[in-house]
Every structure is written in C-alpha cells, then in structure tokens.
Short mmCIF file of C-alpha atoms in Angstrom, two decimals:
data_model
loop_
_atom_site.label_atom_id
_atom_site.label_comp_id
_atom_site.label_asym_id
_atom_site.label_seq_id
_atom_site.Cartn_x
_atom_site.Cartn_y
_atom_site.Cartn_z
CA UNK A 1342 -23.91 -85.00 22.98
CA UNK A 1343 -27.46 -84.66 21.66
CA UNK A 1344 -29.31 -87.95 21.22
CA UNK A 1345 -30.10 -88.78 17.61
CA UNK A 1346 -33.85 -89.20 17.20
CA UNK A 1347 -36.20 -89.13 14.19
CA UNK A 1348 -37.10 -85.50 14.94
CA UNK A 1349 -33.47 -84.36 14.83
CA UNK A 1350 -33.34 -81.50 12.30
CA UNK A 1351 -30.75 -81.42 9.55
CA UNK A 1352 -28.15 -78.65 9.39
CA UNK A 1353 -30.12 -77.08 6.52
CA UNK A 1354 -33.29 -76.99 8.63
CA UNK A 1355 -31.39 -75.59 11.63
CA UNK A 1356 -29.93 -72.81 9.46
CA UNK A 1357 -33.41 -71.77 8.26
CA UNK A 1358 -35.30 -72.26 11.54
CA UNK A 1359 -34.88 -68.71 12.87
CA UNK A 1360 -36.24 -67.17 9.68
CA UNK A 1361 -39.19 -69.56 9.55
CA UNK A 1362 -40.04 -68.72 13.14
CA UNK A 1363 -39.93 -65.00 12.30
CA UNK A 1364 -42.07 -65.43 9.19
CA UNK A 1365 -44.68 -67.51 11.03
CA UNK A 1366 -44.75 -65.02 13.91
CA UNK A 1367 -45.38 -62.09 11.58
CA UNK A 1368 -48.21 -64.01 9.93
CA UNK A 1369 -49.65 -64.67 13.41
CA UNK A 1370 -50.19 -60.94 13.91
CA UNK A 1371 -50.23 -58.86 17.07
CA UNK A 1372 -50.98 -61.69 19.50
CA UNK A 1373 -48.17 -63.87 18.14
CA UNK A 1374 -45.50 -61.17 18.18
CA UNK A 1375 -46.46 -59.93 21.65
CA UNK A 1376 -45.98 -63.48 22.93
CA UNK A 1377 -42.32 -63.40 21.82
CA UNK A 1378 -39.63 -61.66 23.84
CA UNK A 1379 -36.84 -61.90 21.25
CA UNK A 1380 -38.35 -59.27 18.92
CA UNK A 1381 -38.78 -56.56 21.58
CA UNK A 1382 -35.59 -56.35 23.68
CA UNK A 1383 -35.75 -55.49 27.34
CA UNK A 1384 -34.19 -52.16 28.37
CA UNK A 1385 -31.17 -52.21 30.62
CA UNK A 1386 -32.27 -51.94 34.28
CA UNK A 1387 -35.94 -52.32 33.24
CA UNK A 1388 -37.88 -54.36 35.77
CA UNK A 1389 -39.55 -57.53 34.56
CA UNK A 1390 -43.10 -56.33 35.42
CA UNK A 1391 -42.49 -53.07 33.54
CA UNK A 1392 -41.12 -54.97 30.53
CA UNK A 1393 -44.00 -57.44 30.50
CA UNK A 1394 -46.50 -54.57 30.57
CA UNK A 1395 -44.71 -52.77 27.74
CA UNK A 1396 -44.52 -55.93 25.59
CA UNK A 1397 -48.13 -56.96 26.17
CA UNK A 1398 -49.32 -53.50 25.07
CA UNK A 1399 -46.84 -53.03 22.23
CA UNK A 1400 -48.19 -51.58 18.99
CA UNK A 1401 -47.82 -53.66 15.82
CA UNK A 1402 -48.89 -52.53 12.34
CA UNK A 1403 -48.49 -55.59 10.12
CA UNK A 1404 -47.33 -54.12 6.81
CA UNK A 1405 -45.37 -57.29 6.03
CA UNK A 1406 -48.48 -59.48 5.87
CA UNK A 1407 -50.20 -56.96 3.61
CA UNK A 1408 -47.21 -57.11 1.25
CA UNK A 1409 -47.20 -60.92 1.09
CA UNK A 1410 -50.98 -61.01 0.60
CA UNK A 1411 -50.68 -58.48 -2.22
CA UNK A 1412 -47.93 -60.44 -3.97
CA UNK A 1413 -49.57 -63.84 -3.47
CA UNK A 1414 -52.90 -62.95 -5.09
CA UNK A 1415 -51.36 -61.70 -8.37
CA UNK A 1416 -51.45 -64.94 -10.44
CA UNK A 1417 -54.93 -65.96 -9.24
CA UNK A 1418 -57.31 -63.50 -10.86
CA UNK A 1419 -57.93 -66.28 -13.38
CA UNK A 1420 -58.61 -69.85 -12.29
CA UNK A 1421 -55.66 -72.26 -12.33
CA UNK A 1422 -56.55 -75.05 -14.74
CA UNK A 1423 -55.01 -77.89 -16.75
CA UNK A 1424 -54.80 -78.03 -20.53
CA UNK A 1425 -57.42 -79.88 -22.55
CA UNK A 1426 -54.78 -82.50 -23.44
CA UNK A 1427 -54.66 -83.71 -19.82
CA UNK A 1428 -55.96 -87.24 -19.12
CA UNK A 1429 -59.63 -87.42 -18.11
CA UNK A 1430 -58.65 -88.75 -14.67
CA UNK A 1431 -56.66 -85.56 -14.01
CA UNK A 1432 -59.52 -83.33 -15.18
CA UNK A 1433 -61.68 -85.00 -12.55
CA UNK A 1434 -58.88 -84.95 -9.96
CA UNK A 1435 -58.38 -81.15 -10.03
CA UNK A 1436 -61.86 -80.65 -8.58
CA UNK A 1437 -60.59 -82.15 -5.29
CA UNK A 1438 -56.81 -82.44 -5.18
CA UNK A 1439 -56.39 -82.88 -1.43
CA UNK A 1440 -59.33 -85.10 -0.52
CA UNK A 1441 -60.89 -82.18 1.38
CA UNK A 1442 -62.85 -80.76 -1.53
CA UNK A 1443 -60.32 -78.08 -2.51
CA UNK A 1444 -59.93 -77.28 -6.20
CA UNK A 1445 -56.47 -77.05 -7.76
CA UNK A 1446 -56.87 -73.24 -7.82
CA UNK A 1447 -57.35 -73.06 -4.03
CA UNK A 1448 -54.51 -75.47 -3.29
CA UNK A 1449 -52.16 -73.59 -5.64
CA UNK A 1450 -53.02 -70.25 -3.99
CA UNK A 1451 -52.21 -71.57 -0.51
CA UNK A 1452 -48.93 -73.06 -1.73
CA UNK A 1453 -47.95 -69.82 -3.47
CA UNK A 1454 -48.67 -67.69 -0.40
CA UNK A 1455 -46.69 -70.01 1.92
CA UNK A 1456 -43.82 -70.25 -0.56
CA UNK A 1457 -43.42 -66.47 -0.72
CA UNK A 1458 -43.49 -66.17 3.06
CA UNK A 1459 -41.09 -69.04 3.86
CA UNK A 1460 -39.00 -69.16 0.64
CA UNK A 1461 -40.09 -72.78 0.10
CA UNK A 1462 -43.20 -74.91 0.45
CA UNK A 1463 -43.73 -78.61 -0.20
CA UNK A 1464 -46.31 -80.80 -1.94
CA UNK A 1465 -46.45 -84.49 -1.00
CA UNK A 1466 -48.45 -86.71 -3.34
CA UNK A 1467 -49.80 -89.52 -1.17
CA UNK A 1468 -52.22 -92.40 -1.71
CA UNK A 1469 -55.00 -93.73 0.50
CA UNK A 1470 -54.04 -96.82 2.42
CA UNK A 1471 -56.92 -99.10 1.34
CA UNK A 1472 -54.88 -100.36 -1.60
CA UNK A 1473 -52.97 -103.62 -1.56
CA UNK A 1474 -49.51 -104.07 -3.04
CA UNK A 1475 -50.73 -106.06 -6.08
CA UNK A 1476 -54.05 -104.28 -6.64
CA UNK A 1477 -54.97 -103.51 -10.21
CA UNK A 1478 -56.32 -100.19 -11.38
CA UNK A 1479 -59.81 -101.71 -11.45
CA UNK A 1480 -59.37 -103.04 -7.89
CA UNK A 1481 -58.35 -99.60 -6.62
CA UNK A 1482 -61.29 -97.92 -8.35
CA UNK A 1483 -63.68 -100.44 -6.81
CA UNK A 1484 -62.22 -99.85 -3.33
CA UNK A 1485 -62.44 -96.08 -3.77
CA UNK A 1486 -58.75 -95.44 -3.14
CA UNK A 1487 -57.14 -92.42 -4.77
CA UNK A 1488 -54.09 -90.17 -4.72
CA UNK A 1489 -54.26 -86.88 -2.86
CA UNK A 1490 -51.98 -83.91 -2.30
CA UNK A 1491 -50.76 -82.68 1.07
CA UNK A 1492 -49.29 -79.22 1.58
CA UNK A 1493 -46.34 -79.43 3.97
CA UNK A 1494 -45.03 -76.18 5.53
CA UNK A 1495 -41.33 -75.46 5.26
CA UNK A 1496 -40.69 -75.79 8.99
CA UNK A 1497 -42.27 -79.27 9.06
CA UNK A 1498 -39.67 -80.79 6.73
CA UNK A 1499 -37.02 -81.61 9.34
CA UNK A 1500 -34.54 -82.99 6.81
CA UNK A 1501 -34.31 -83.33 3.03
CA UNK A 1502 -31.44 -84.98 1.18
CA UNK A 1503 -31.31 -85.39 -2.57
CA UNK A 1504 -29.00 -87.00 -5.14
CA UNK A 1505 -28.65 -87.09 -8.91
CA UNK A 1506 -30.23 -90.33 -10.12
CA UNK A 1507 -30.23 -91.07 -13.87
CA UNK A 1508 -29.35 -87.46 -14.56
CA UNK A 1509 -32.20 -86.05 -12.46
CA UNK A 1510 -32.28 -84.78 -8.88
CA UNK A 1511 -34.43 -86.99 -6.66
CA UNK A 1512 -34.95 -87.19 -2.91
CA UNK A 1513 -33.25 -90.06 -1.10
CA UNK A 1514 -34.10 -89.24 2.52
CA UNK A 1515 -36.79 -86.99 4.02
CA UNK A 1516 -38.10 -86.58 7.56
CA UNK A 1517 -41.42 -84.81 8.11
CA UNK A 1518 -42.78 -83.65 11.45
CA UNK A 1519 -46.41 -84.80 11.70
CA UNK A 1520 -47.82 -84.14 15.19
CA UNK A 1521 -51.38 -85.39 15.66
CA UNK A 1522 -54.02 -83.92 17.95
CA UNK A 1523 -56.26 -86.73 19.20
CA UNK A 1524 -59.38 -86.66 21.34
CA UNK A 1525 -58.82 -87.98 24.85
CA UNK A 1526 -62.25 -88.21 26.46
CA UNK A 1527 -63.44 -84.62 26.64
CA UNK A 1528 -59.88 -83.33 26.32
CA UNK A 1529 -57.22 -83.40 23.64
CA UNK A 1530 -53.70 -84.70 23.55
CA UNK A 1531 -50.88 -84.15 21.09
CA UNK A 1532 -48.99 -87.16 19.79
CA UNK A 1533 -45.55 -86.44 18.38
CA UNK A 1534 -44.93 -88.27 15.11
CA UNK A 1535 -42.28 -88.16 12.40
CA UNK A 1536 -42.65 -89.70 8.94
CA UNK A 1537 -39.39 -90.98 7.44
CA UNK A 1538 -39.16 -91.44 3.66
CA UNK A 1539 -36.00 -93.22 2.58
CA UNK A 1540 -34.20 -94.83 -0.35
CA UNK A 1541 -31.36 -97.13 0.65
CA UNK A 1542 -27.97 -96.41 -0.91
CA UNK A 1543 -26.61 -99.42 -2.80
CA UNK A 1544 -22.93 -100.42 -3.03
CA UNK A 1545 -22.85 -99.55 -6.74
CA UNK A 1546 -23.90 -95.96 -6.02
CA UNK A 1547 -27.53 -96.43 -7.03
CA UNK A 1548 -30.55 -96.20 -4.70
CA UNK A 1549 -33.21 -98.73 -3.89
CA UNK A 1550 -36.98 -98.18 -4.11
CA UNK A 1551 -38.53 -95.76 -1.67
CA UNK A 1552 -39.95 -96.88 1.66
CA UNK A 1553 -41.67 -95.09 4.52
CA UNK A 1554 -41.97 -95.58 8.24
CA UNK A 1555 -43.73 -93.61 10.96
CA UNK A 1556 -42.09 -93.01 14.34
CA UNK A 1557 -44.05 -92.01 17.42
CA UNK A 1558 -43.08 -90.73 20.84
CA UNK A 1559 -44.55 -93.08 23.45
CA UNK A 1560 -44.12 -93.78 27.15
CA UNK A 1561 -41.97 -96.79 27.93
CA UNK A 1562 -43.89 -99.19 30.15
CA UNK A 1563 -40.83 -100.25 32.14
CA UNK A 1564 -39.51 -96.85 33.25
CA UNK A 1565 -42.34 -94.49 32.23
CA UNK A 1566 -40.11 -92.19 30.17
CA UNK A 1567 -41.08 -91.08 26.68
CA UNK A 1568 -39.02 -92.45 23.82
CA UNK A 1569 -39.29 -92.70 20.05
CA UNK A 1570 -40.54 -96.04 18.72
CA UNK A 1571 -41.16 -97.31 15.22
CA UNK A 1572 -44.87 -97.97 14.65
CA UNK A 1573 -46.47 -100.61 12.47
CA UNK A 1574 -47.25 -97.92 9.90
CA UNK A 1575 -44.42 -98.66 7.46
CA UNK A 1576 -43.75 -100.29 4.14
CA UNK A 1577 -42.77 -99.72 0.51
CA UNK A 1578 -43.88 -96.74 -1.58
CA UNK A 1579 -45.23 -98.56 -4.61
CA UNK A 1580 -44.25 -95.92 -7.19
CA UNK A 1581 -40.62 -96.40 -6.14
CA UNK A 1582 -39.73 -92.73 -5.54
CA UNK A 1583 -40.23 -90.27 -2.69
CA UNK A 1584 -43.36 -88.37 -3.81
CA UNK A 1585 -42.34 -84.92 -2.63
CA UNK A 1586 -42.16 -81.74 -4.71
CA UNK A 1587 -40.64 -78.43 -3.54
CA UNK A 1588 -41.99 -75.05 -4.59
CA UNK A 1589 -39.17 -72.53 -4.25
CA UNK A 1590 -39.15 -68.74 -4.33
CA UNK A 1591 -35.83 -68.18 -2.53
CA UNK A 1592 -32.37 -68.58 -4.01
CA UNK A 1593 -31.13 -72.07 -3.26
CA UNK A 1594 -27.59 -72.22 -1.88
CA UNK A 1595 -25.62 -74.74 -3.92
CA UNK A 1596 -26.90 -78.29 -3.65
CA UNK A 1597 -28.19 -77.80 -0.11
CA UNK A 1598 -31.75 -77.11 0.91
CA UNK A 1599 -30.86 -73.77 2.46
CA UNK A 1600 -32.27 -70.69 0.80
CA UNK A 1601 -31.96 -66.93 0.71
CA UNK A 1602 -35.57 -65.91 1.51
CA UNK A 1603 -36.83 -63.23 -0.89
CA UNK A 1604 -38.78 -61.55 1.92
CA UNK A 1605 -36.03 -61.59 4.57
CA UNK A 1606 -35.21 -57.88 4.29
CA UNK A 1607 -38.88 -56.98 4.50
CA UNK A 1608 -39.38 -59.23 7.54
CA UNK A 1609 -36.36 -57.72 9.31
CA UNK A 1610 -37.54 -54.19 8.55
CA UNK A 1611 -41.01 -55.09 9.88
CA UNK A 1612 -39.38 -55.97 13.21
CA UNK A 1613 -37.56 -52.62 13.16
CA UNK A 1614 -40.88 -50.88 12.49
CA UNK A 1615 -42.50 -52.84 15.34
CA UNK A 1616 -39.77 -51.76 17.77
CA UNK A 1617 -40.05 -48.13 16.68
CA UNK A 1618 -43.84 -48.08 17.05
CA UNK A 1619 -43.62 -49.76 20.45
CA UNK A 1620 -40.97 -47.28 21.60
CA UNK A 1621 -43.09 -44.30 20.50
CA UNK A 1622 -46.16 -45.66 22.28
CA UNK A 1623 -44.11 -46.24 25.44
CA UNK A 1624 -42.63 -42.73 25.32
CA UNK A 1625 -46.10 -41.25 24.83
CA UNK A 1626 -47.33 -43.10 27.91
CA UNK A 1627 -44.40 -41.77 29.93
CA UNK A 1628 -44.29 -38.19 28.72
CA UNK A 1629 -47.33 -37.13 26.75
CA UNK A 1630 -49.60 -36.57 29.74
CA UNK A 1631 -49.41 -33.23 31.64
CA UNK A 1632 -48.27 -33.38 35.28
CA UNK A 1633 -49.55 -30.99 37.95
CA UNK A 1634 -46.82 -29.22 39.90
CA UNK A 1635 -47.26 -27.22 43.08
CA UNK A 1636 -44.48 -24.67 43.63
CA UNK A 1637 -44.20 -23.29 47.14
CA UNK A 1638 -47.25 -25.28 48.24
CA UNK A 1639 -47.18 -27.65 51.17
CA UNK A 1640 -49.11 -30.85 50.39
CA UNK A 1641 -52.12 -31.63 52.57
CA UNK A 1642 -51.38 -34.42 55.03
CA UNK A 1643 -53.89 -37.20 55.69
CA UNK A 1644 -54.71 -38.97 58.94
CA UNK A 1645 -52.02 -41.55 58.19
CA UNK A 1646 -49.39 -38.85 58.12
CA UNK A 1647 -48.79 -39.17 54.36
CA UNK A 1648 -49.47 -36.55 51.64
CA UNK A 1649 -53.00 -36.74 50.27
CA UNK A 1650 -53.79 -37.13 46.57
CA UNK A 1651 -54.43 -33.78 44.90
CA UNK A 1652 -57.76 -33.57 42.99
CA UNK A 1653 -57.32 -32.81 39.29
CA UNK A 1654 -60.00 -32.26 36.68
CA UNK A 1655 -63.33 -30.45 36.24
CA UNK A 1656 -65.06 -29.08 39.35
CA UNK A 1657 -61.78 -29.23 41.31
CA UNK A 1658 -60.38 -26.05 42.87
CA UNK A 1659 -56.78 -25.87 44.10
CA UNK A 1660 -55.64 -23.22 46.59
CA UNK A 1661 -52.17 -21.90 47.21
CA UNK A 1662 -52.43 -19.89 50.46
CA UNK A 1663 -49.67 -17.41 51.32
CA UNK A 1664 -46.85 -18.42 53.67
CA UNK A 1665 -45.79 -16.54 56.71
CA UNK A 1666 -43.72 -14.16 54.61
CA UNK A 1667 -46.91 -13.52 52.61
CA UNK A 1668 -45.37 -15.18 49.52
CA UNK A 1669 -47.97 -17.38 47.82
CA UNK A 1670 -47.39 -20.67 46.03
CA UNK A 1671 -48.63 -21.58 42.55
CA UNK A 1672 -50.09 -24.51 40.67
CA UNK A 1673 -49.17 -25.21 37.03
CA UNK A 1674 -49.04 -28.07 34.53
CA UNK A 1675 -45.77 -29.36 33.13
CA UNK A 1676 -46.08 -30.64 29.56
CA UNK A 1677 -43.15 -32.02 27.53
CA UNK A 1678 -42.38 -30.56 24.11
CA UNK A 1679 -43.65 -32.41 21.06
CA UNK A 1680 -40.52 -32.05 18.91
CA UNK A 1681 -38.98 -35.38 19.90
CA UNK A 1682 -42.30 -37.22 19.45
CA UNK A 1683 -42.78 -35.69 16.01
CA UNK A 1684 -39.25 -36.76 15.07
CA UNK A 1685 -39.95 -40.35 16.12
CA UNK A 1686 -43.26 -40.35 14.24
CA UNK A 1687 -41.58 -39.18 11.02
CA UNK A 1688 -38.93 -41.86 11.48
CA UNK A 1689 -41.64 -44.52 11.78
CA UNK A 1690 -43.39 -43.22 8.66
CA UNK A 1691 -40.08 -43.35 6.77
CA UNK A 1692 -39.50 -46.95 7.87
CA UNK A 1693 -43.02 -47.89 6.75
CA UNK A 1694 -42.36 -46.32 3.35
CA UNK A 1695 -39.07 -48.22 3.02
CA UNK A 1696 -40.88 -51.44 3.92
CA UNK A 1697 -43.49 -50.90 1.21
CA UNK A 1698 -40.73 -50.14 -1.29
CA UNK A 1699 -39.13 -53.49 -0.42
CA UNK A 1700 -42.52 -55.05 -1.11
CA UNK A 1701 -42.43 -53.62 -4.63
CA UNK A 1702 -39.12 -55.25 -5.54
CA UNK A 1703 -40.51 -58.70 -6.47
CA UNK A 1704 -42.79 -56.90 -8.95
CA UNK A 1705 -39.81 -55.43 -10.81
CA UNK A 1706 -36.67 -57.44 -10.05
CA UNK A 1707 -35.75 -60.50 -12.09
CA UNK A 1708 -35.45 -63.66 -10.03
CA UNK A 1709 -32.38 -65.85 -10.45
CA UNK A 1710 -34.22 -68.92 -9.22
CA UNK A 1711 -35.95 -70.13 -12.37
CA UNK A 1712 -35.89 -73.87 -12.82
CA UNK A 1713 -34.51 -75.42 -15.98
CA UNK A 1714 -38.02 -76.07 -17.28
CA UNK A 1715 -39.36 -72.59 -16.64
CA UNK A 1716 -36.30 -70.69 -17.90
CA UNK A 1717 -37.44 -71.12 -21.49
CA UNK A 1718 -40.71 -69.34 -20.73
CA UNK A 1719 -39.25 -66.46 -18.70
CA UNK A 1720 -38.35 -64.19 -21.60
CA UNK A 1721 -41.84 -64.57 -23.06
CA UNK A 1722 -43.80 -64.13 -19.83
CA UNK A 1723 -42.03 -61.22 -18.16
CA UNK A 1724 -38.99 -60.44 -16.09
CA UNK A 1725 -40.29 -59.77 -12.60
CA UNK A 1726 -39.58 -62.04 -9.65
CA UNK A 1727 -43.29 -62.57 -8.96
CA UNK A 1728 -43.80 -63.81 -12.52
CA UNK A 1729 -40.80 -66.13 -12.15
CA UNK A 1730 -42.33 -67.52 -8.94
CA UNK A 1731 -45.59 -68.14 -10.78
CA UNK A 1732 -43.67 -70.10 -13.41
CA UNK A 1733 -41.92 -72.09 -10.68
CA UNK A 1734 -45.34 -72.88 -9.19
CA UNK A 1735 -46.51 -74.08 -12.60
CA UNK A 1736 -43.47 -76.37 -12.77
CA UNK A 1737 -44.04 -77.71 -9.22
CA UNK A 1738 -47.71 -78.44 -9.93
CA UNK A 1739 -46.85 -80.25 -13.15
CA UNK A 1740 -44.30 -82.39 -11.30
CA UNK A 1741 -46.96 -83.18 -8.70
CA UNK A 1742 -49.30 -84.28 -11.51
CA UNK A 1743 -46.57 -86.58 -12.86
CA UNK A 1744 -46.44 -88.30 -9.46
CA UNK A 1745 -50.25 -88.41 -9.39
CA UNK A 1746 -50.30 -90.25 -12.73
CA UNK A 1747 -47.73 -92.71 -11.37
CA UNK A 1748 -50.09 -93.50 -8.47
CA UNK A 1749 -52.95 -93.87 -10.96
CA UNK A 1750 -50.82 -96.23 -13.09
CA UNK A 1751 -51.34 -93.94 -16.07
CA UNK A 1752 -49.01 -92.19 -18.46
CA UNK A 1753 -49.21 -88.79 -20.07
CA UNK A 1754 -48.29 -85.17 -19.58
CA UNK A 1755 -50.20 -82.49 -17.73
CA UNK A 1756 -49.76 -78.82 -18.57
CA UNK A 1757 -50.90 -76.38 -15.91
CA UNK A 1758 -52.36 -73.05 -16.97
CA UNK A 1759 -51.52 -70.28 -14.51
CA UNK A 1760 -51.79 -66.56 -15.15
CA UNK A 1761 -48.51 -64.66 -15.49
CA UNK A 1762 -49.94 -61.71 -17.43
CA UNK A 1763 -51.05 -59.74 -14.39
CA UNK A 1764 -50.81 -56.14 -13.28
CA UNK A 1765 -47.50 -55.36 -11.59
CA UNK A 1766 -48.69 -52.25 -9.75
CA UNK A 1767 -49.18 -52.19 -5.99
CA UNK A 1768 -52.67 -50.73 -6.32
CA UNK A 1769 -51.59 -47.26 -5.20
CA UNK A 1770 -50.50 -45.74 -8.51
CA UNK A 1771 -52.45 -43.81 -11.14
CA UNK A 1772 -51.49 -45.92 -14.17
CA UNK A 1773 -55.08 -46.96 -14.86
CA UNK A 1774 -56.04 -43.30 -15.17
CA UNK A 1775 -53.73 -43.18 -18.20
CA UNK A 1776 -55.53 -46.20 -19.63
CA UNK A 1777 -58.89 -44.45 -19.20
CA UNK A 1778 -57.50 -41.28 -20.78
CA UNK A 1779 -56.44 -43.24 -23.87
CA UNK A 1780 -59.93 -44.77 -24.14
CA UNK A 1781 -61.71 -41.41 -23.76
CA UNK A 1782 -62.38 -38.48 -26.02
CA UNK A 1783 -63.62 -38.10 -29.60
CA UNK A 1784 -60.54 -39.84 -31.02
CA UNK A 1785 -59.55 -42.55 -28.49
CA UNK A 1786 -56.20 -44.30 -28.81
CA UNK A 1787 -57.54 -47.63 -27.53
CA UNK A 1788 -60.92 -49.34 -27.62
CA UNK A 1789 -63.38 -49.77 -24.78
CA UNK A 1790 -62.75 -53.53 -25.01
CA UNK A 1791 -59.02 -52.99 -24.38
CA UNK A 1792 -59.74 -50.74 -21.40
CA UNK A 1793 -62.07 -53.36 -19.90
CA UNK A 1794 -59.42 -56.04 -20.46
CA UNK A 1795 -56.89 -53.90 -18.56
CA UNK A 1796 -59.39 -53.35 -15.75
CA UNK A 1797 -59.90 -57.10 -15.41
CA UNK A 1798 -56.15 -57.70 -15.47
CA UNK A 1799 -55.68 -55.23 -12.64
CA UNK A 1800 -58.55 -56.74 -10.61
CA UNK A 1801 -60.53 -53.51 -10.89
CA UNK A 1802 -63.26 -55.55 -12.54
CA UNK A 1803 -64.08 -59.14 -11.64
CA UNK A 1804 -62.58 -61.89 -13.80
CA UNK A 1805 -66.21 -63.01 -14.41
CA UNK A 1806 -67.17 -59.62 -15.90
CA UNK A 1807 -69.14 -60.22 -19.14
CA UNK A 1808 -68.70 -57.36 -21.60
CA UNK A 1809 -71.54 -58.41 -23.92
CA UNK A 1810 -73.96 -58.66 -21.02
CA UNK A 1811 -72.81 -55.28 -19.74
CA UNK A 1812 -73.26 -53.71 -23.20
CA UNK A 1813 -76.88 -54.90 -23.25
CA UNK A 1814 -77.40 -53.45 -19.77
CA UNK A 1815 -76.02 -50.07 -20.93
CA UNK A 1816 -78.36 -50.04 -23.95
CA UNK A 1817 -81.29 -50.90 -21.69
CA UNK A 1818 -80.38 -48.02 -19.35
CA UNK A 1819 -80.10 -45.61 -22.29
CA UNK A 1820 -83.52 -46.61 -23.60
CA UNK A 1821 -85.01 -46.19 -20.15
CA UNK A 1822 -83.54 -42.67 -19.89
CA UNK A 1823 -85.23 -41.65 -23.17
CA UNK A 1824 -88.65 -42.99 -22.25
CA UNK A 1825 -91.20 -40.27 -21.29
CA UNK A 1826 -91.83 -40.31 -17.56
CA UNK A 1827 -95.51 -39.26 -17.95
CA UNK A 1828 -97.07 -40.13 -21.34
CA UNK A 1829 -100.32 -38.26 -20.55
CA UNK A 1830 -98.41 -35.00 -20.02
CA UNK A 1831 -97.57 -34.76 -23.75
CA UNK A 1832 -101.18 -35.46 -24.78
CA UNK A 1833 -102.52 -32.70 -22.53
CA UNK A 1834 -100.07 -30.25 -23.98
CA UNK A 1835 -101.33 -30.65 -27.57
#
C-alpha cells in the first residue's frame, strides 16, 4: 500500500497527469519529445541501439505549439486594463501584479496561454509575510507589505477539493507542489516542498477559517532516510478563505476537478504526425540512397582475407574483367522506387492539414464551459470557444481582484476590460482582401477609417497605429511629390 504523504496526488490529478505530461512535452519542442520513449514506440525485434539512434534523430514539426500560440494571442491586441471605477489601490496594483514587475496584461497573457494548453491554470493571491496578525492597513503600508499574484501550473496543484459554502463554491483543501532550487556552495540542490491550504470541517457541516502549512522532505538524523516533515512555515490565512482562483478552458466533469481538455485531439494528432514524420525519415535513411551492386564480379580480397571496400564516387573506376568463360560481370546502382515515399509524404501532409483544421475549431465552436457570471455576456460578445475562454479569463481575474481587495482590507468591485472583439481568422485566409475591395474604388462601400479599424483588429496594423498622425504623413508625402525637384530648371526654360 502506498504511503500517504503531502505530495500524494488526488484521483483528479492522477486522471489528468498523462495529458499534462503530453501538453508540457509538446511545448518543450524537439528536445523534450526526443527525450521521451512513450511517444515513439520501439519496433518489434528492433535493437536498443538502433531504436535510440532513431529516436534521437526523429523529426518533429511542432504544429501544435503554433496553434496554441495563435489562439492565445487573440484577446491581447489591446492592453488588458481595469475600469475607471476600480479603487485607486488596484489601479496602482495592476502595474506590478506579481511582485516581479509584470503588468496585468502580461500576467493575463501567460495565464491564458497555459490555460489553453492544459485546460486549466491557477492564480493564487498571496501576501508578503512581513505583516503581523493584528496589523492595521497603515502598519502594512509602512512595512511595505502587499498582496501579489502567483501563477500555478495545472500539474503543480496536486489536489483540490471544494464545497458549497453559503451558496457559493469555495476551496476547502488544496495541496500545491512547490519545489525550491537553492544554492549549495557553487552547486544547486532541489528541496521538495508541498504547501497545504486547508479549512477544517466542523460538526455542523460548516468550515473553519483557512490555514496553511508547508511540508518539506528532509533527511532524518537518526536513520538518514528522507521523510516529509512539517516546517515552521504555517499559520492562519487572515482573509479566512483559500485564495486560489481557477481559470478553465476545458469542460469540467461534474463537481470534480477533472476536465476534458479542448486541445486533446490536437495534441494526440500531433503525436501521430510526429510518428509519421519520424517513420518517413527513417525509411528515407534505409532506402533512399542508391546501393552499388556487382553482378558476376568477384570482390577484391585484402591482406586479412576479407573483401575490400569498393571505391564509389568521382574519380573512381570500377572494372569487371571477364571470367574464364569470357563472360564479363557488371556494376550497377540499385535505387528503390519513390512511389511509397510519395504516398507517405502525402499522408503526412494530410495529417498536418487535419491538425490545423482542429486548431480552427475553437475559433468557430461555441464552448459549453461558460461560468454563471460570463454566460450573460456570451450572446453579446460572440459564440466562439476562444471568445468564451476570454470571458472566463475576465471572470477569473475579477475574482482574483476580489481576493486582492480582501488582503488590502478594502471593499469595492473591479471590472476587467479584455478584448473579445478580435479577428477569428487563422491568418491564412483572404478575408481582408474583401475588406480592402469594399474600401476601394470611386464609390467605396466602407470608409478608410473602417478599413484601418479592421486592420488593427486583425493585427495587420499595430494597436498603437495613429490614424490622424498617418493622415498628416500622407499629406506631407503628397506635397513632397508635387514639389519641383530643380527650381532653376523652370527659370532657364522661360
């Protein structure tokens, strides 16, 4: 029976672990996928050295990462901001939400990208430890303590359990894997740590205030074996709740924290494409090089009694002398036909096309994973999955701001402004040509201003493009074109 330790994953985590490993491997690129054996099966009767060579030289075209990158940048052509009604403390906070100098826009973009890839990403709203339990707001300001956000990858949340408290779902137990790399002289060492956030269940069915404790894997002095121990880093969470917010793009399964990843089919097809490309490369190495054959020719024998290597290439002459019966041998090259290789190449191109078509689906398919808050906006903002994910991100960020205000001992609401009116094309269609056609001619159907707005929406022009400034530049260029290049030439001609 497996020993129960703080790093024991929940059944939900265990069910998602294989997908998260696949998603992280694909994001790691060629080096990461070549390091794995599970995604490139070994042939039956293939020797281990031959397999290792084939795997370490396998070809990998990462279409999947391009798809996720393309989807993830859609809502961020315009800067993510908060409404003017937000408290002044929040307006200052968004300039550095994580204590590392990152603006809300940058933090939101990283969360959105990770959420698409893994189906879920997490935001923990923490507070610097310099505060005391009874510190006032003025005390905390004087000590320089502040809330800050931490992005937690899906695979790092080992367990998450929630319950309905006062009609609202809240977390009651969470375990987060937090390994730390520390300097050890001129070397480094990794310390395994797990943060446990917990609310004790009361006999009446309610839950107590949230607490935290940090566990660490240390060597036991008596027997020298490593074991998990509770550190002195523990205590109450003063806001009373577990300050963790999920950002979800996948379809949540019931009340569990298992999800149907929206990119699973694309990830699986990327592995199929990887295997096909690797197989074609391997077949090319085995068959696509001509082999020299000597028919009726006895090989020259070296001093060691073994056949000598036959010279092949420029400035090499091969002889086939006649035998005793005066029949002569012949040299010729054997080259395999290209039909099978062409078939495999077309199959790979078809798989790549299918993969890109899967990447288009979030731009057109309605997501069923809108939260209660964002459902009301869905009909107004669009019906694609990527727009629904953007609305879910807006909701998650606003919930994170609510926790931030609790840490700041302030009240109020924060509305996040995130762009959902973005171009849904994949960048490889000709739809903008139709826009330009409508803005052209003697009797245009749309104005130049509308065409420029569409260009900015599609990221053809920068979001900082200034139309008035550009109009002045055009007028200046026109005036320059009409200026005489040589004023004295006209005078001489009179």
